Short mmCIF file of C-alpha atoms in Angstrom, two decimals:
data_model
loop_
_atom_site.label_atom_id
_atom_site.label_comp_id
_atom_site.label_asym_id
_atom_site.label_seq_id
_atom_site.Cartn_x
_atom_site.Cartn_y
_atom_site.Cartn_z
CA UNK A 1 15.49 38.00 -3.69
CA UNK A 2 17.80 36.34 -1.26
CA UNK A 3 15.24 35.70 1.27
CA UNK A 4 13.27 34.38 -1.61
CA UNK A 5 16.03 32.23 -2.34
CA UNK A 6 16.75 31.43 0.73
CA UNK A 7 12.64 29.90 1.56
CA UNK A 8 13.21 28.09 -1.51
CA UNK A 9 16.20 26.59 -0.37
CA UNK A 10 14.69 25.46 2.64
CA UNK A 11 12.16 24.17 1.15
CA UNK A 12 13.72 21.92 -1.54
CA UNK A 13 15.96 20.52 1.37
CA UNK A 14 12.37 19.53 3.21
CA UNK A 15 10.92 18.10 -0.17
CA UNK A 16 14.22 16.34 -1.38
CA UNK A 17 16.65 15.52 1.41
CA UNK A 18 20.52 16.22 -0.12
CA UNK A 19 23.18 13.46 0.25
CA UNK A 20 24.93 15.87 2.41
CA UNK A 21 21.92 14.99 5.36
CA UNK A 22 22.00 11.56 5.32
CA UNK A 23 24.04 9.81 7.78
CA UNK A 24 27.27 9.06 7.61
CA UNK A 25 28.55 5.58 7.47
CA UNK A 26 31.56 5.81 8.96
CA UNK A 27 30.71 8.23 11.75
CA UNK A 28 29.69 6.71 15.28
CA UNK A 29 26.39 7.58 15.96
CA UNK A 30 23.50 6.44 18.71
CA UNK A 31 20.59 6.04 17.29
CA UNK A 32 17.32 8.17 17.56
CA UNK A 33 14.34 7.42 19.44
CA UNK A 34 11.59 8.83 18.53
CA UNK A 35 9.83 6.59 20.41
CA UNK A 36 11.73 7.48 23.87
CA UNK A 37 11.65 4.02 25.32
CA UNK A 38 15.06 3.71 25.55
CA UNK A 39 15.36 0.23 24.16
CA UNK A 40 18.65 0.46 22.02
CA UNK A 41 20.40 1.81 24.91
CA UNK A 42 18.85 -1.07 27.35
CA UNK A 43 20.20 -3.34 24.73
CA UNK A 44 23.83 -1.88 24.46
CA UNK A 45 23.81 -1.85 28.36
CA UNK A 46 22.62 -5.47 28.46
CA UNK A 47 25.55 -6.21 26.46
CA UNK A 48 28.58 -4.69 27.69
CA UNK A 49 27.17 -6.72 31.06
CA UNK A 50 27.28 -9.98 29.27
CA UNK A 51 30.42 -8.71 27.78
CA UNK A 52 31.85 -8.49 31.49
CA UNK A 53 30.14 -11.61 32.89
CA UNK A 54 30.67 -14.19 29.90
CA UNK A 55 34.12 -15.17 28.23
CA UNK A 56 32.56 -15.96 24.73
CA UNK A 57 34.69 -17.85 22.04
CA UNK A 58 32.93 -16.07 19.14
CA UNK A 59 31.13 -12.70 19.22
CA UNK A 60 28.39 -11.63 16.79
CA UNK A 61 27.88 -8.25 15.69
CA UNK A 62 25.41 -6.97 13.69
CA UNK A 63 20.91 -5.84 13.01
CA UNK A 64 18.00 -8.06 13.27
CA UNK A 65 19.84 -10.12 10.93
CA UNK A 66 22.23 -11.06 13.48
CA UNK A 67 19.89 -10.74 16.35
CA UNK A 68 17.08 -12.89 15.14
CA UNK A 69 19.81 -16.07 14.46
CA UNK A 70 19.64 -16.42 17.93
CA UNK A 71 16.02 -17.96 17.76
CA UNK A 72 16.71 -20.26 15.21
CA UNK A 73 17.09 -23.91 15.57
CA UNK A 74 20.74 -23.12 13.74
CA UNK A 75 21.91 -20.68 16.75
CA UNK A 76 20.74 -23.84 19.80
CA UNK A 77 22.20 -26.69 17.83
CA UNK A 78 25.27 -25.23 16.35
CA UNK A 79 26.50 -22.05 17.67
CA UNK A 80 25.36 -21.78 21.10
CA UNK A 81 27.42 -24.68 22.13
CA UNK A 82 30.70 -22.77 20.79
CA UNK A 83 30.15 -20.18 23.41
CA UNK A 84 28.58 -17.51 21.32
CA UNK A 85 27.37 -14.08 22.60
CA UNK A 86 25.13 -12.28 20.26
CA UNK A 87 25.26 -8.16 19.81
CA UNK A 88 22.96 -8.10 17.34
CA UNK A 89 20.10 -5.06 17.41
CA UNK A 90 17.30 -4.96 15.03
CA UNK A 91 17.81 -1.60 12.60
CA UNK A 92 20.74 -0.89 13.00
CA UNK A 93 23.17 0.93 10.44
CA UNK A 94 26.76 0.60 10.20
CA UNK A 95 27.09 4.20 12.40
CA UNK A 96 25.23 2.53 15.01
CA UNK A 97 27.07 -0.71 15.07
CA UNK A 98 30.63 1.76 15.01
CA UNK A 99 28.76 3.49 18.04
CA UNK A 100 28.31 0.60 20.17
CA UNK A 101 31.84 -0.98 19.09
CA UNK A 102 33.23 2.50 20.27
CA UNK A 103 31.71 2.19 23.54
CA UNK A 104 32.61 -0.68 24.93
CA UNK A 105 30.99 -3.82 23.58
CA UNK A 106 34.02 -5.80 22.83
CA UNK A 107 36.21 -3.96 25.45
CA UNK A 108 35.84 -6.88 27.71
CA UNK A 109 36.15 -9.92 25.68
CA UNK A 110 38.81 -11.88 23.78
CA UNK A 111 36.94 -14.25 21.59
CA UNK A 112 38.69 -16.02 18.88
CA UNK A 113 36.31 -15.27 16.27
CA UNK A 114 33.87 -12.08 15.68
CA UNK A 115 31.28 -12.41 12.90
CA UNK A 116 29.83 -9.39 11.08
CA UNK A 117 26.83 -8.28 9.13
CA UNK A 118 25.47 -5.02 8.82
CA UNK A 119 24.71 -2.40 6.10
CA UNK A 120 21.10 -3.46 4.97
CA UNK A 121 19.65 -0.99 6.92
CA UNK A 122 21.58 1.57 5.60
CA UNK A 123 19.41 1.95 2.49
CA UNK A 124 19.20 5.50 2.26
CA UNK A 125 23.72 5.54 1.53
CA UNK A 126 25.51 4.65 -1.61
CA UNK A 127 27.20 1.39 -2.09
CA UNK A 128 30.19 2.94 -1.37
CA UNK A 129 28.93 4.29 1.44
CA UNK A 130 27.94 1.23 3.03
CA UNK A 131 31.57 -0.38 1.72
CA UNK A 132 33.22 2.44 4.20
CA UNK A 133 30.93 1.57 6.81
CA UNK A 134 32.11 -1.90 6.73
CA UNK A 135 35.52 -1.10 6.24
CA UNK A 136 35.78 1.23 9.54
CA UNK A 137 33.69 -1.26 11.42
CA UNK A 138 36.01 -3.90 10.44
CA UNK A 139 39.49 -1.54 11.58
CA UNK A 140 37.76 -0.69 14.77
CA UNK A 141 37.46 -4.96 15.35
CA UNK A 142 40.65 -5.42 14.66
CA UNK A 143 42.08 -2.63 16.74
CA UNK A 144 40.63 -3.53 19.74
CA UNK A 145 40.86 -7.60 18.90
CA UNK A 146 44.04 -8.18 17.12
CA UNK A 147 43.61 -11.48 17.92
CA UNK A 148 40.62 -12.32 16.42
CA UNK A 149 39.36 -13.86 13.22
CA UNK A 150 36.93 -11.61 11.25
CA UNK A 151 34.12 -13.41 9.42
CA UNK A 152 32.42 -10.09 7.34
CA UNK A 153 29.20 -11.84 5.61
CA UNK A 154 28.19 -10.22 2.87
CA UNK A 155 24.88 -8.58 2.44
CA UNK A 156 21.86 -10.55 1.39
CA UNK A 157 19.50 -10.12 -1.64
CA UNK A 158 15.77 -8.55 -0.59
CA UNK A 159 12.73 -7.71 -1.78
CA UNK A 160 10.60 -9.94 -3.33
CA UNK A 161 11.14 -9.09 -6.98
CA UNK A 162 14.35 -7.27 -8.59
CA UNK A 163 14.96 -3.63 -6.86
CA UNK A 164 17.71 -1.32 -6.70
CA UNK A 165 18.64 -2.48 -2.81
CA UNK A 166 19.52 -5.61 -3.94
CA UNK A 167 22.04 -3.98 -6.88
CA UNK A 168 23.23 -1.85 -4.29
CA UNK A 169 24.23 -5.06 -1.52
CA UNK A 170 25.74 -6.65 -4.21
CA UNK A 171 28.05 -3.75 -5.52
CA UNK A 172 28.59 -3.23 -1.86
CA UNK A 173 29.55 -7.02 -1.36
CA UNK A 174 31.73 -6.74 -4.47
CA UNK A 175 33.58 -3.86 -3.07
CA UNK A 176 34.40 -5.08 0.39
CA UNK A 177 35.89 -8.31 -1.28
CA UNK A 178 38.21 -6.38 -2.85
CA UNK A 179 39.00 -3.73 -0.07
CA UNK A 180 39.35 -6.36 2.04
CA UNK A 181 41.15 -8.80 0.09
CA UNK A 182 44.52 -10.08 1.68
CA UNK A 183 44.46 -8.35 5.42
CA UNK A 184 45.55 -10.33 7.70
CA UNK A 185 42.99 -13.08 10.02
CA UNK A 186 39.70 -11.38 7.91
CA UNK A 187 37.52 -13.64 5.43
CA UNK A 188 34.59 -11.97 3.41
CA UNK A 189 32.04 -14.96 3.34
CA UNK A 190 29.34 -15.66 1.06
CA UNK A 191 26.32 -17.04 3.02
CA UNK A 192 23.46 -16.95 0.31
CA UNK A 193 22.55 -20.74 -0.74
CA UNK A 194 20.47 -18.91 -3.99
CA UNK A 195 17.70 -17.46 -2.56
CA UNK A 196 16.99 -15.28 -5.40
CA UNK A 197 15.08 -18.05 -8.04
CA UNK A 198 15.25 -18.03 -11.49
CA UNK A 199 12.55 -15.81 -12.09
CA UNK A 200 14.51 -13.36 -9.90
CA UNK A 201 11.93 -13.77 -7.18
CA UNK A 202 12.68 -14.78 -3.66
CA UNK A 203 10.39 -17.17 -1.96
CA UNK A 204 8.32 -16.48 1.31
CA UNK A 205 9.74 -20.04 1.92
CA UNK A 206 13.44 -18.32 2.98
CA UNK A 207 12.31 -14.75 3.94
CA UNK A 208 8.70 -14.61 4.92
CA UNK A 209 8.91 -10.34 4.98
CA UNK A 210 11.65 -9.97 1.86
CA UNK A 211 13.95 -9.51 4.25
CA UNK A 212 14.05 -11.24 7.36
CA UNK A 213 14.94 -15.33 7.40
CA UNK A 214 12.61 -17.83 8.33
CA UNK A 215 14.01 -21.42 10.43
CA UNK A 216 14.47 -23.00 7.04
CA UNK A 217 16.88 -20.27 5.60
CA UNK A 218 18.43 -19.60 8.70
CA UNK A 219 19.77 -23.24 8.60
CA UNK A 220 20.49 -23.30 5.14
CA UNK A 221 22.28 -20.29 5.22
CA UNK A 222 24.44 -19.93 8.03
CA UNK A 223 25.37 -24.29 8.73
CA UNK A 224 28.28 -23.74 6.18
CA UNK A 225 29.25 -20.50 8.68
CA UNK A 226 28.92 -22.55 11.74
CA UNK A 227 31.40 -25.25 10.16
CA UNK A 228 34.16 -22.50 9.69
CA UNK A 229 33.86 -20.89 12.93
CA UNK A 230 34.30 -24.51 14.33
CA UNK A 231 37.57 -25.30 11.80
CA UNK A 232 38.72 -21.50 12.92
CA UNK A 233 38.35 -22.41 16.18
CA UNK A 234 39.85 -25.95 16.13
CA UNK A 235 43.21 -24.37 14.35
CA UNK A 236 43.40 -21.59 17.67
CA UNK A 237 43.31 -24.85 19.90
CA UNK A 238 45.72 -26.77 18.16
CA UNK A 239 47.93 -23.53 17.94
CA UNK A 240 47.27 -23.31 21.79
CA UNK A 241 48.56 -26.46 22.07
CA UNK A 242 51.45 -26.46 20.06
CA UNK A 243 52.60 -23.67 22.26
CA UNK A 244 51.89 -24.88 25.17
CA UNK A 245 53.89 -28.25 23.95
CA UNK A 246 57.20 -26.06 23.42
CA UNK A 247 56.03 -24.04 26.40
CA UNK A 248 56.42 -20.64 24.61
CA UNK A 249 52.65 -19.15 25.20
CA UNK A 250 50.59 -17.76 27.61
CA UNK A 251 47.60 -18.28 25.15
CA UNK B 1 9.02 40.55 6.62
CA UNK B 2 6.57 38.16 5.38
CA UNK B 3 8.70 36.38 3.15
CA UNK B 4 11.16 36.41 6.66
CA UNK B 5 8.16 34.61 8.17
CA UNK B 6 7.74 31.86 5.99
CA UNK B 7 11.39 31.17 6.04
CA UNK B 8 11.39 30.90 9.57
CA UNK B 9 7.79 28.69 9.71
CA UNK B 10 9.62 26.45 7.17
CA UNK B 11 12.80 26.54 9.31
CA UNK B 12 10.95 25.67 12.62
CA UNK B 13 8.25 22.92 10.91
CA UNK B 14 11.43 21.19 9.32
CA UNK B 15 13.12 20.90 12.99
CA UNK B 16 10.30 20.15 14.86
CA UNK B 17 7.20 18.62 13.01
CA UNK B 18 3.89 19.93 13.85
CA UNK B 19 1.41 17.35 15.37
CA UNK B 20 -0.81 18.18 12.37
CA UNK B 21 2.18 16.68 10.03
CA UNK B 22 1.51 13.15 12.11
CA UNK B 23 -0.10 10.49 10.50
CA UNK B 24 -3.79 9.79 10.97
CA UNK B 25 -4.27 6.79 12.70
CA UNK B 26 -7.81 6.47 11.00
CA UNK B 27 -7.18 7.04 7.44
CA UNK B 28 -5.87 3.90 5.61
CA UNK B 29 -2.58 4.52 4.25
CA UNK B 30 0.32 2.25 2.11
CA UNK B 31 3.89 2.32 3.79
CA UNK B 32 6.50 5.17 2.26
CA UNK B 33 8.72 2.76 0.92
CA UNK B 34 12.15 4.75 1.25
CA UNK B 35 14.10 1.81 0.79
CA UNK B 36 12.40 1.07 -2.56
CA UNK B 37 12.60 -2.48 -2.34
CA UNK B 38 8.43 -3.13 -2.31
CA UNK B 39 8.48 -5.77 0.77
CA UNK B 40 5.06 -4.16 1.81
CA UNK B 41 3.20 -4.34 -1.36
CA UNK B 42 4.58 -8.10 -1.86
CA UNK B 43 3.49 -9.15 1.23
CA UNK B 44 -0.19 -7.36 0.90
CA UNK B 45 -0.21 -9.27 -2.77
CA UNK B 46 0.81 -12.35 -0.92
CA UNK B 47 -1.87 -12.25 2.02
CA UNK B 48 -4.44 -11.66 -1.31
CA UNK B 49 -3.63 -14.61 -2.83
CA UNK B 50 -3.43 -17.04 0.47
CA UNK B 51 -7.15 -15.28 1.40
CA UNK B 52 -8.24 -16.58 -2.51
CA UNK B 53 -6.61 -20.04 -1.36
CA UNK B 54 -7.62 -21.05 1.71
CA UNK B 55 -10.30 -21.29 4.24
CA UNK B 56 -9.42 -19.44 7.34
CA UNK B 57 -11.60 -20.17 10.34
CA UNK B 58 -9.72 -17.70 12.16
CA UNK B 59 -7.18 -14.54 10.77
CA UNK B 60 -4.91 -12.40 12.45
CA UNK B 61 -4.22 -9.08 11.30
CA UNK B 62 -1.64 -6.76 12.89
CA UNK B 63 2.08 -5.50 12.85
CA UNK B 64 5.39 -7.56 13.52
CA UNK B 65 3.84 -9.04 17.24
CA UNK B 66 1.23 -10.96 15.18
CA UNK B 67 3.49 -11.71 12.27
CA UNK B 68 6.48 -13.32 14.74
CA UNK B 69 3.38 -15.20 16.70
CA UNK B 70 3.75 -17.84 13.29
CA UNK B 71 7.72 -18.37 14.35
CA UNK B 72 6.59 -19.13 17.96
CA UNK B 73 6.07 -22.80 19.06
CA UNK B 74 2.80 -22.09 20.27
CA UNK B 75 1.66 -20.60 16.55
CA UNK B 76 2.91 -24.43 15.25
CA UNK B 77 1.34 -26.03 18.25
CA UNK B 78 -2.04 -24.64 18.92
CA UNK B 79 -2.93 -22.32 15.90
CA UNK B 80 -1.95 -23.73 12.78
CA UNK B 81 -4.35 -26.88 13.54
CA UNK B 82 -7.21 -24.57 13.22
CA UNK B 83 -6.31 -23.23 10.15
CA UNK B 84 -5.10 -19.67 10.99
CA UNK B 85 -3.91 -17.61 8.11
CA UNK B 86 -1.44 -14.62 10.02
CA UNK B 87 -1.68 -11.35 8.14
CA UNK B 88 0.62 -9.24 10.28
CA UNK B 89 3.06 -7.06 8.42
CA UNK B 90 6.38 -5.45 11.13
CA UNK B 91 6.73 -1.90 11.50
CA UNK B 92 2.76 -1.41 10.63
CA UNK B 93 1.02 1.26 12.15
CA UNK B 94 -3.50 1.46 12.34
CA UNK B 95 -3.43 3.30 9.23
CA UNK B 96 -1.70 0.71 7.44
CA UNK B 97 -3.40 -2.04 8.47
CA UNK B 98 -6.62 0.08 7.76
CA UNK B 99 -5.36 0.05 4.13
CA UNK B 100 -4.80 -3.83 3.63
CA UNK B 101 -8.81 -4.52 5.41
CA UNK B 102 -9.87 -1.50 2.92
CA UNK B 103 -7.93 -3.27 0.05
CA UNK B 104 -9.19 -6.29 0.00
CA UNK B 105 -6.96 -8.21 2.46
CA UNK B 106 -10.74 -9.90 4.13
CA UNK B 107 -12.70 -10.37 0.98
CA UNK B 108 -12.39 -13.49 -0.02
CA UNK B 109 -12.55 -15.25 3.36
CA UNK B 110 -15.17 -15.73 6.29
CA UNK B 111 -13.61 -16.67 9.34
CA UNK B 112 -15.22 -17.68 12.79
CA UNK B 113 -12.48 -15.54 14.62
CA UNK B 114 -10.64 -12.34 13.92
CA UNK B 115 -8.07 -11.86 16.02
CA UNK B 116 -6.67 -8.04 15.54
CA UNK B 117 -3.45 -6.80 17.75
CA UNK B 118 -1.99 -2.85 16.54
CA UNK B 119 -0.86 0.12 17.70
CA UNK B 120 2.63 0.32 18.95
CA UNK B 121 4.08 1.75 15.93
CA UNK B 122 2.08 4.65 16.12
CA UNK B 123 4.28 5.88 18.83
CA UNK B 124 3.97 9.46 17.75
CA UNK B 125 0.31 9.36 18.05
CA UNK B 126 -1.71 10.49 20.96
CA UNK B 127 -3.58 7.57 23.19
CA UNK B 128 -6.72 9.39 22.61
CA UNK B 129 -5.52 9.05 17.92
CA UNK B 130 -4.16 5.24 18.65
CA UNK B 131 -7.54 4.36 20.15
CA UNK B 132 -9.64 6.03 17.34
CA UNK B 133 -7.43 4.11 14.78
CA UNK B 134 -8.07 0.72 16.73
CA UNK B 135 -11.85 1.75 16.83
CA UNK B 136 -11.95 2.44 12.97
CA UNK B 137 -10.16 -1.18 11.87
CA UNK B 138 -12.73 -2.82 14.39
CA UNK B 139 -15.68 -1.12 12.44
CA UNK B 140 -14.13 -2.00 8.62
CA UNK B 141 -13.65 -5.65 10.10
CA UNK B 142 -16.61 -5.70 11.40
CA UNK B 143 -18.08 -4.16 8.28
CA UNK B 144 -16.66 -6.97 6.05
CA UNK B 145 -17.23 -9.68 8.22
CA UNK B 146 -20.82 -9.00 10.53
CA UNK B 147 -20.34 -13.27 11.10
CA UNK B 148 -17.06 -13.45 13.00
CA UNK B 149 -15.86 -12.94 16.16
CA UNK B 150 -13.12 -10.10 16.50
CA UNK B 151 -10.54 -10.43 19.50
CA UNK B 152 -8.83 -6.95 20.23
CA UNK B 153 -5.39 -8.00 21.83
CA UNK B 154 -4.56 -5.07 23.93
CA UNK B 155 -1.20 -3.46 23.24
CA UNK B 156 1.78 -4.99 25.56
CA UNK B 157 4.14 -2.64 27.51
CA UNK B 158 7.77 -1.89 25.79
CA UNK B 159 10.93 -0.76 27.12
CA UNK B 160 13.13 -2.15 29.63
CA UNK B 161 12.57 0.41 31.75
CA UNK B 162 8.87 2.73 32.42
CA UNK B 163 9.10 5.16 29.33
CA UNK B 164 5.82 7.34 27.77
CA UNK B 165 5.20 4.63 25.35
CA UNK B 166 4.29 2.25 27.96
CA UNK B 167 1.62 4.90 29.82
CA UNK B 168 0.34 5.70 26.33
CA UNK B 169 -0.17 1.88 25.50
CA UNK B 170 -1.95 1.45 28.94
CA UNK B 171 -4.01 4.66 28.30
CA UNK B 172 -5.08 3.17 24.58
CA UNK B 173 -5.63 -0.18 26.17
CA UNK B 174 -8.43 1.51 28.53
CA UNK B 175 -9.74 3.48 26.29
CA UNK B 176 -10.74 0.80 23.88
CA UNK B 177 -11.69 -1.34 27.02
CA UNK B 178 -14.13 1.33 27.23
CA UNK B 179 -15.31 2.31 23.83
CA UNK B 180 -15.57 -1.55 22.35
CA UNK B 181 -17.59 -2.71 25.46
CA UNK B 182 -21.00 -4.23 25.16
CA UNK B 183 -20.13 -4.30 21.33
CA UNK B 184 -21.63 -7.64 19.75
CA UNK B 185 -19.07 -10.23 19.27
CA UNK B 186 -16.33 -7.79 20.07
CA UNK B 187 -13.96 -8.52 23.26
CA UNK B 188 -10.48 -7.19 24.32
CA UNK B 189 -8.59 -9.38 25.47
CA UNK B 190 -5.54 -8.52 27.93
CA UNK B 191 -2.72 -11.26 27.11
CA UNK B 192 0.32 -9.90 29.45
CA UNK B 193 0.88 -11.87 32.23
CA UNK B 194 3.01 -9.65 33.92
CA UNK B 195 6.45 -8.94 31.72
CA UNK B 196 6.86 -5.75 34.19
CA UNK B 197 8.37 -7.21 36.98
CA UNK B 198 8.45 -5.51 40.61
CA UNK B 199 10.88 -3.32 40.27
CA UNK B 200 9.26 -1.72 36.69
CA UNK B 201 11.64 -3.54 34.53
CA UNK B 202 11.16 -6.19 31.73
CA UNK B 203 12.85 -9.35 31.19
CA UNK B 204 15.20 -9.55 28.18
CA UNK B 205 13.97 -13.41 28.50
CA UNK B 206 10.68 -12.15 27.76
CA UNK B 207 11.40 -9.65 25.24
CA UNK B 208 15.43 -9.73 24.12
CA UNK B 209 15.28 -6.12 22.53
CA UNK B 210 12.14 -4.56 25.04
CA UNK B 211 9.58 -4.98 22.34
CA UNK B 212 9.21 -8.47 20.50
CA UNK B 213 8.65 -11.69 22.21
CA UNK B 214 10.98 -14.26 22.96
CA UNK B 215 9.39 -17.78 22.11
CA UNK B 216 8.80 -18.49 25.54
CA UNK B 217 6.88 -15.13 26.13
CA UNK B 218 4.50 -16.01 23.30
CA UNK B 219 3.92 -19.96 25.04
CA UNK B 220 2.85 -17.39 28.15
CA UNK B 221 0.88 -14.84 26.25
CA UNK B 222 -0.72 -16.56 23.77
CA UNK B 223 -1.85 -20.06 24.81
CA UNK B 224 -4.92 -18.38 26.87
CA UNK B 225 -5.64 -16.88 23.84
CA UNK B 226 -5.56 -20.22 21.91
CA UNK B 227 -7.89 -21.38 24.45
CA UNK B 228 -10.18 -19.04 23.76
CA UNK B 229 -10.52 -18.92 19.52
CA UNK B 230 -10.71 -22.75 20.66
CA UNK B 231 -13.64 -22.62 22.59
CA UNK B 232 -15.01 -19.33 20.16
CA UNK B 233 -14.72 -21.74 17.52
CA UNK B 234 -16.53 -24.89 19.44
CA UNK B 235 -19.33 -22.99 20.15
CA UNK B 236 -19.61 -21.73 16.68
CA UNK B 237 -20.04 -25.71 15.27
CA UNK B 238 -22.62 -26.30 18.13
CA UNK B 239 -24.28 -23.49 16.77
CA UNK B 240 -24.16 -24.84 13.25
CA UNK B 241 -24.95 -28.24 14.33
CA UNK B 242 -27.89 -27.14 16.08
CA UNK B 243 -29.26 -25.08 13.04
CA UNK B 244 -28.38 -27.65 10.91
CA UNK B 245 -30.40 -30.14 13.25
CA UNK B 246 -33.32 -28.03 13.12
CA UNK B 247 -33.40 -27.48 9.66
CA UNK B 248 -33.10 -23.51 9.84
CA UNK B 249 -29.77 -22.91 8.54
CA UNK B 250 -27.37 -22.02 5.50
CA UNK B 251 -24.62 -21.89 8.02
#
């Protein structure tokens, strides 16, 4: 009867996967690849070079969401002047993002601002899940860049039509505003210009795939981010030079 | 001891799937949806609609390498002037995009060109089950559509570094060389102009995560290819004009 029990056991875990065997959110963790062509590594590796070889004013961390601003006409006009480097890597969850933080990826920089946004992939967690993955990203930042402005954008809407992903990013939005409420040099911002219509739908206009931004909502979206890393980045000069005035900083 | 067995068969197939537990590259399947937020479906429903809507002369069907092509300059340039509708889906593997031709996705159009690029998601499929699944979309498009031309894109190496996926790709690649020769109206067509540089590796200026194409890499890759559906579709309206000349045609 226990053996019995047991193959049933085993079985339910195949059919029905327990919360206990889904990933944890706050734990650093490489990702798998089941494809064994190494490219998340090559792309980790890639970074911590331009992490050496660069000295970017603003650092972005973050999935494709992150990675694929860097072909819009948004990322060449606005942020690439500012001396941006871009860590972003297409599927990643917030364990991955901890993972490459934890190895080295802002070990070598001191940029005045570092922009996040993760936790859409992590679709498989609870909101609250997803909140702690944010949160432990965002004390591993600041712990290695005390220095640093963090810009945490929330999580956008997806799916074409109403689903329970977009419930769950906005419960998870709504709980890192509060957790992160008040600490010191870290601003949860609110990039979504109202891409889900009235009907509740979202148009192929903004996100071709439901998820993913086109050109148009790339600019839309993340101009009003560009203009606050520039203000954020104006006050650090004029703080620079006040102390340099009274002679006081090595800044 | 039997009921010991069965544990342990459940134990060992739950750690280390069977090959018989891998997809079938040749039997059309929808996406498992595990994030529950129906991008797939919308997008399918989408591509339905835009078939009932417009006049394709030429479609491309595929994963995310045809459906980033239409964020490339030379999509805007070259291909949207001859009315290309792009039906590629990311993360799609052959069965998938066997499901979309077998639902409907090509029934309401008749293009001059069909330009068909798959087969790198199915990276836990054999080269021999990635060709078959290849083979089997060719024969349902051809199926639907006896008039049009169908361009087989060959699969493009991935990785930074030499990895299995890129010796499988090249094995699939010359194994539908072989089996779609001679076909009528049937060509595959090699588009990499040499992303694997001397020393094995590949540009992240080519492809910034080992896998998609930077804009530039799809100017290289894809304006022979342009060229070609260009002249394809010349020939078809001397071919018309001709018939039509001669009085013999409904074309």
């Amino acid at each position: 009867m226990l053996l019995f029990s047991l193959c049933l056991s085993l079985f339910v875990c195949k059919a029905y996967p327990m919360a206990a065997s889904i990933s944890k959110t706050t734990v650093p963790a490489a990702v798998d690849d089941p494809a064994q062509d190494g490219r998340w590594l090559s792309q980790h590796h890639r970074f911590l070079m331009e992490a050496r070889d660069k000295e970017p004013e603003v650092v972005f961390l973050g999935d494709s969401m992150i990675q694929r601003l860097q072909d819009a006409d948004v990322w060449k006009n606005l942020f690439q002047p500012m001396h941006c480097l871009n860590f972003g890597i297409g599927g990643d969850s917030t364990q991955h993002l901890l993972w490459r933080i934890v190895e080295g990826e802002l070990d070598s920089v001191r940029p005045k601002v570092i922009v996040i946004l993760i936790g859409t992939n992590n679709f498989l967690n609870s909101a609250e899940e997803v909140a702690e993955g944010i949160e432990e990203i965002v004390r591993n930042v600041r712990e290695k860049q005390p220095q640093a402005h963090i810009l945490v954008v929330e999580i956008f809407p997806r799916g074409e039509k109403d689903n329970i992903q977009r419930q769950k990013n906005a419960r998870t939005n709504e709980l890192i505003r509060n957790s992160l409420r008040g600490k010191e040099k870290v601003r949860v911002v609110n990039l979504d210009p109202g891409f889900v219509g009235e009907d509740g739908s979202i148009s192929p206009q903004d996100m071709p795939d439901y998820l993913h931004f086109s050109n148009k909502a790339y600019t839309k979206s993340f101009t009003p981010l560009a203009h606050l890393v520039t203000s954020l980045l104006e006050e650090g000069d004029q703080e620079a030079s006040v102390a340099k005035e009274s002679g006081s900083g090595d800044l």
